[in-house]
Amino acid sequence: MKIFNYRLVIFALSIIFGVAFAIPSFMQTDSGKKISLGLDLQGGLHMRLGVNTNEAVTSKIKTIATSIKYYADDEDLLIDGLSIDNESVSFTILDKDEIPKMDEMLKQIKGLDISKDELSYTLKLTAADIAKTEDLAVSQAVETIRNRLDQFGLAEPSVVRQGATDIVVELPGIKTLAEEKAARELISKPAKLELMEVDEQRADQVYTLSRSQASEYGDIILEDTKDANTKYLVKEIPILNGSQVIDAQVAFDQSNQAIINFTLNSTGARIFGDFTGKSIGKRLAVVLDGKVYSAPNIRERIGGGSGQISGGFTLVEAGNVAIALRSGALPASVNLLEKRSVGPSLGADSIKASLIALISGLAIVFFFMIVYYRRAGVIANIALITNIFIIISVMAMFGATLTLPGMAGIVLTVGMAVDSNVIINERIRELLKSGVSVTKAIEDGYSNAMRAILDANVTTLLVAVILYAYGTGPIKGFAVTISIGILASMLTAILGTHGIYEALLGKISKDKDLKKWFGVN
Amino acid sequence: MEFFKSDKIYNFMGKRLPFLGFSSLLIIASIVLLLTKGVNFGIDFEGGTIVQAKYEQKAPVNQIRDILKQTDYKNATITEFGSAEEVIIRITGSSSSITNDIGDEIHKILKPTGNFEIRRVDIVGPKVGGELREKGLMAFGLSLIVILAYVSFRFEWRFAIASILALAHDIIIALGAISLFSIEVNLDILAAVLTLLGYSLNDTIIVFDRVRESVQSSKEDVLEKLVNESVSKTLSRTTLTSLTTFFVVATLYIFGGEIINGFAFTMLVGIIVGTYSSIFVASSFLVQLKFSINDFRTKEASKLKRQKEKDKMRAMYEQGTI
C-alpha cells in the first residue's frame, strides 16, 4: 500500500496545475492568463495584405528628384529637364563648371547609381538599395498601420509582417459592418500629402493638354477632390511630401467646416518657407492621395511650418484623415490578398455548437469506459478530465489562441485520449486471465503497453508538428491542441492512472471480485 | 463487459484475399471517382469569395438567385447552409481592393430580399490560394516521409511499407468519399485528412507492435497464424478506441454546426476505414510482403548477442580484468 507514490504526487500536482490555471479561462475573470478566442470564435476581421513595394521605389526616386530640385534652387545651379520615370531621375546641368558641385551633392545620397553623359545625368537606385527600400516599405507599412489602428481605438489589433511583402492584420472585436468598413478604409488610406506648385505658365492649357504632353513640360494633371471636372496642372516634382508632417489635427474654419491643420518638421518648415517666400502670387496645390483638396494663392511667406487642408470633409472623415496623416503615409499602397470576417453571432454559435459536441462526446466516452471497464474506467475518466484541464491551462499559459478547429482538436482528443488506458487495461485483463497476480498484472500491463503507446503517440505527434509548421491560422490551432492533448495524455493516462493503481493496490489485491475493478469475467 | 472473447483467435489471414479484393474494389472506385468527378476545391485552395448570410425568416433562395443574376455576380452559386434561414453565396474570383468590399456590395444588392445579417465573408486571392495549396501538398508529402522513416527505424522496412500501403488505402478511400459526397475541400478538410494519417497509423502500429512482440515471445513459426493471434489479441482495443472516437466525432458531426461538418464527416469516414484497414488490410500487406519471422528472430537475436557482448566487455573493463 503506497498511497504517496511519486506517480500519484506528480498526478496530483498536475491536477492542481490544470484546475488552477484553467479557472481564469472558464470564469472569464479579469485576472490571470486566459485562453484567447480566435477570430472565428469571437468574431472579427482577419486580412492579409500585400504591399506594392515597387511603389516605394518610385516614391524614393521622386524624393531624390525633389531634393535635387531643392538643392539646385538653393545653390542657384541651373538645371533643366528634371524628370523621373519609374526607376530613374534624369536632368541636364546647364553650366559645365557647376558639375563638381552637383557631384559633391549627389555623393550625399546613398545607394545611387550615377551615369553621366557630358552634361546630362541619369540616376538609378542600385539593386541593393532597391531591395532595402522594398524591405523598409513593408516594415514601415506595418508600423504605420499599427499606429493608425491604435489610435482608432480598437481592442487588441494585431499587425504582423508575413514573408517578404505581406502583412497580416487581425482585428478582434469588430462588431458591425460599418465598423469594419471604417477600419478597412483607415488601413488602406495612403495618406500621402503633397504640396505642389501649380504651373501658372501653362495653367490655362490644362483642359487641352494630354497627360503625355503635360509630362513633357514636367507637369502632371490632377483632379479636384469634389469635382472631377476641375483640373489642375501642377509640377510633377512636389515641393514637399508627407514625410515631413509631424502632427495633424482636426479644426474648423470660419464657416464651421471641418479642416485639418498640419505641422511640418524643421526641414519641411524651411523648404515651405523658402518656397512660399519666392512664389507670392502663385498657387499652391494641397494634394492628398493624388487629389487636389485646395489650391490657394500664396499671399505671403508662410513661416512656422504649418498649413491646412480644407475641402469639405465630414467630421469623421477629417478625424480619420488626421489619424492617417499623423501616423505617416503608407510608403506604398496595399492590396487585399485574403480576408476572413466573422460576425460575432456566428462565433457565438460556433462556440455553443462545439461545447455541446465536447460535453456530449465526454458523456459518451465516460459511459462506455465505465460500462466496459467498471472502476478502471472511472480511473481512466479521471485522467481524461485532467487532460482537458491541462490542455486549457497550457494554452492559457502560452497565450495560445483557441480556434474552431482547435475545439475540434479537443473533442478529438477526448476520443483518442482514452486510447492509452484502453491499451493498458486490455493488457491487464489479459494478464489477469492468464492467472497472474494483480500486482504483477498491473506492473506488466503498463510496461507491455508502453512501447505500443509511445510509437502510436509519437507518430500522431509528428503529424501534428508538420501540421503546425505548414498550416495557417486555424490549422495551427488544431495542431496545437492535438499536440498538447497527446503530451498531456502521456502524463495523465499513463503516469497518473498508474499512480492511482499503485495507491489502491492493497485494496484491489484483497478484493476477490476483480470484475468490479477491470470488468473482467 | 467484453466485445470479443479474448482467447479466441480469429482467422483473419485465411480470408485476406477476399478482404484485399474488397479493398481493391473500394480503391479503384475511389480513384475512378477522383478522376471523373474530381474533388470540389473550396476557396482556400482555388481562391474566390464566400458570403454567408442569415435571414430572419426562411431565406428566399430563388429571389436571391434572380437578383444576383442581374449584377456582376451572375455566376454566384447560392446554397442553403445548415438551416433554411442561412445561405452561402459562392463567387468565383476575388477583389483585391481593401475598401470596396464584396460583403458590403452583396448586402446592398440583397436589401430588397428581406432582413438578414452578413455573418461571414471570406475572400481568398489567387496568390494565397496557390500558396495554401503548395503548403498543403508539402505537409502531406512530408508527413508520409516522416512516418515512413519512423516506422522503418522502430520496426522493419516491411512494416513501414505495409503501414504506408495501409495509409494510402485509407486516404484514397477517404478522398473517394469526399468526392462522392461533394464535400468542399478547404484547409479544415486537409487537417482532417492529415489527422486521419496519424489516427490510422496509430491503429496500425498498435497491431504491428503486437506482431513484433509475438515474433519474439511466441514459438509460432507460421506468419499467418502469428498475425491472426496478434490481430485477435488487439481486437478489443481497436474496436473500443475506434468506437469512442467514432462516437465523439459523430457528436461533433451532429452538434458541431455546419462549418465543422466537412471536417467531422471526413473524420467519420476515416475512422471507419482506418479501423477496417488496421484489422483486415495492414497485416495482410505484411503477409503479402513475405515478412520473414526467422530472419527477424535471427536479427533480433544477433542484436541481443551484440548487446550482451558489449555489456560483458564493459563489465570486464570496469573490473579491470581484460
CSV table of C-alpha atoms in Angstrom, one decimal, chain B residues 21-38 172-177 179-180:
chain,number,residue,atom,x,y,z
B,21,GLY,CA,-10.1,-7.8,-53.1
B,22,PHE,CA,-12.8,-5.8,-51.4
B,23,SER,CA,-10.3,-3.1,-50.6
B,24,SER,CA,-9.1,-3.1,-54.2
B,25,LEU,CA,-12.6,-2.5,-55.4
B,26,LEU,CA,-13.1,0.4,-53.0
B,27,ILE,CA,-9.7,1.9,-54.1
B,28,ILE,CA,-10.5,1.5,-57.7
B,29,ALA,CA,-13.9,3.0,-57.2
B,30,SER,CA,-12.4,5.9,-55.3
B,31,ILE,CA,-9.7,6.5,-58.0
B,32,VAL,CA,-12.3,6.4,-60.7
B,33,LEU,CA,-14.4,8.9,-58.7
B,34,LEU,CA,-11.4,11.2,-58.2
B,35,LEU,CA,-10.5,11.1,-61.8
B,36,THR,CA,-14.0,11.6,-63.2
B,37,LYS,CA,-15.9,13.6,-60.7
B,38,GLY,CA,-12.8,15.1,-59.0
B,172,ILE,CA,-7.6,7.2,-51.1
B,173,ILE,CA,-10.9,5.8,-49.8
B,174,ALA,CA,-11.5,8.8,-47.6
B,175,LEU,CA,-10.8,11.1,-50.6
B,176,GLY,CA,-13.2,8.9,-52.7
B,177,ALA,CA,-15.9,9.6,-50.1
B,179,SER,CA,-15.5,13.3,-53.9
B,180,LEU,CA,-18.7,11.1,-53.8
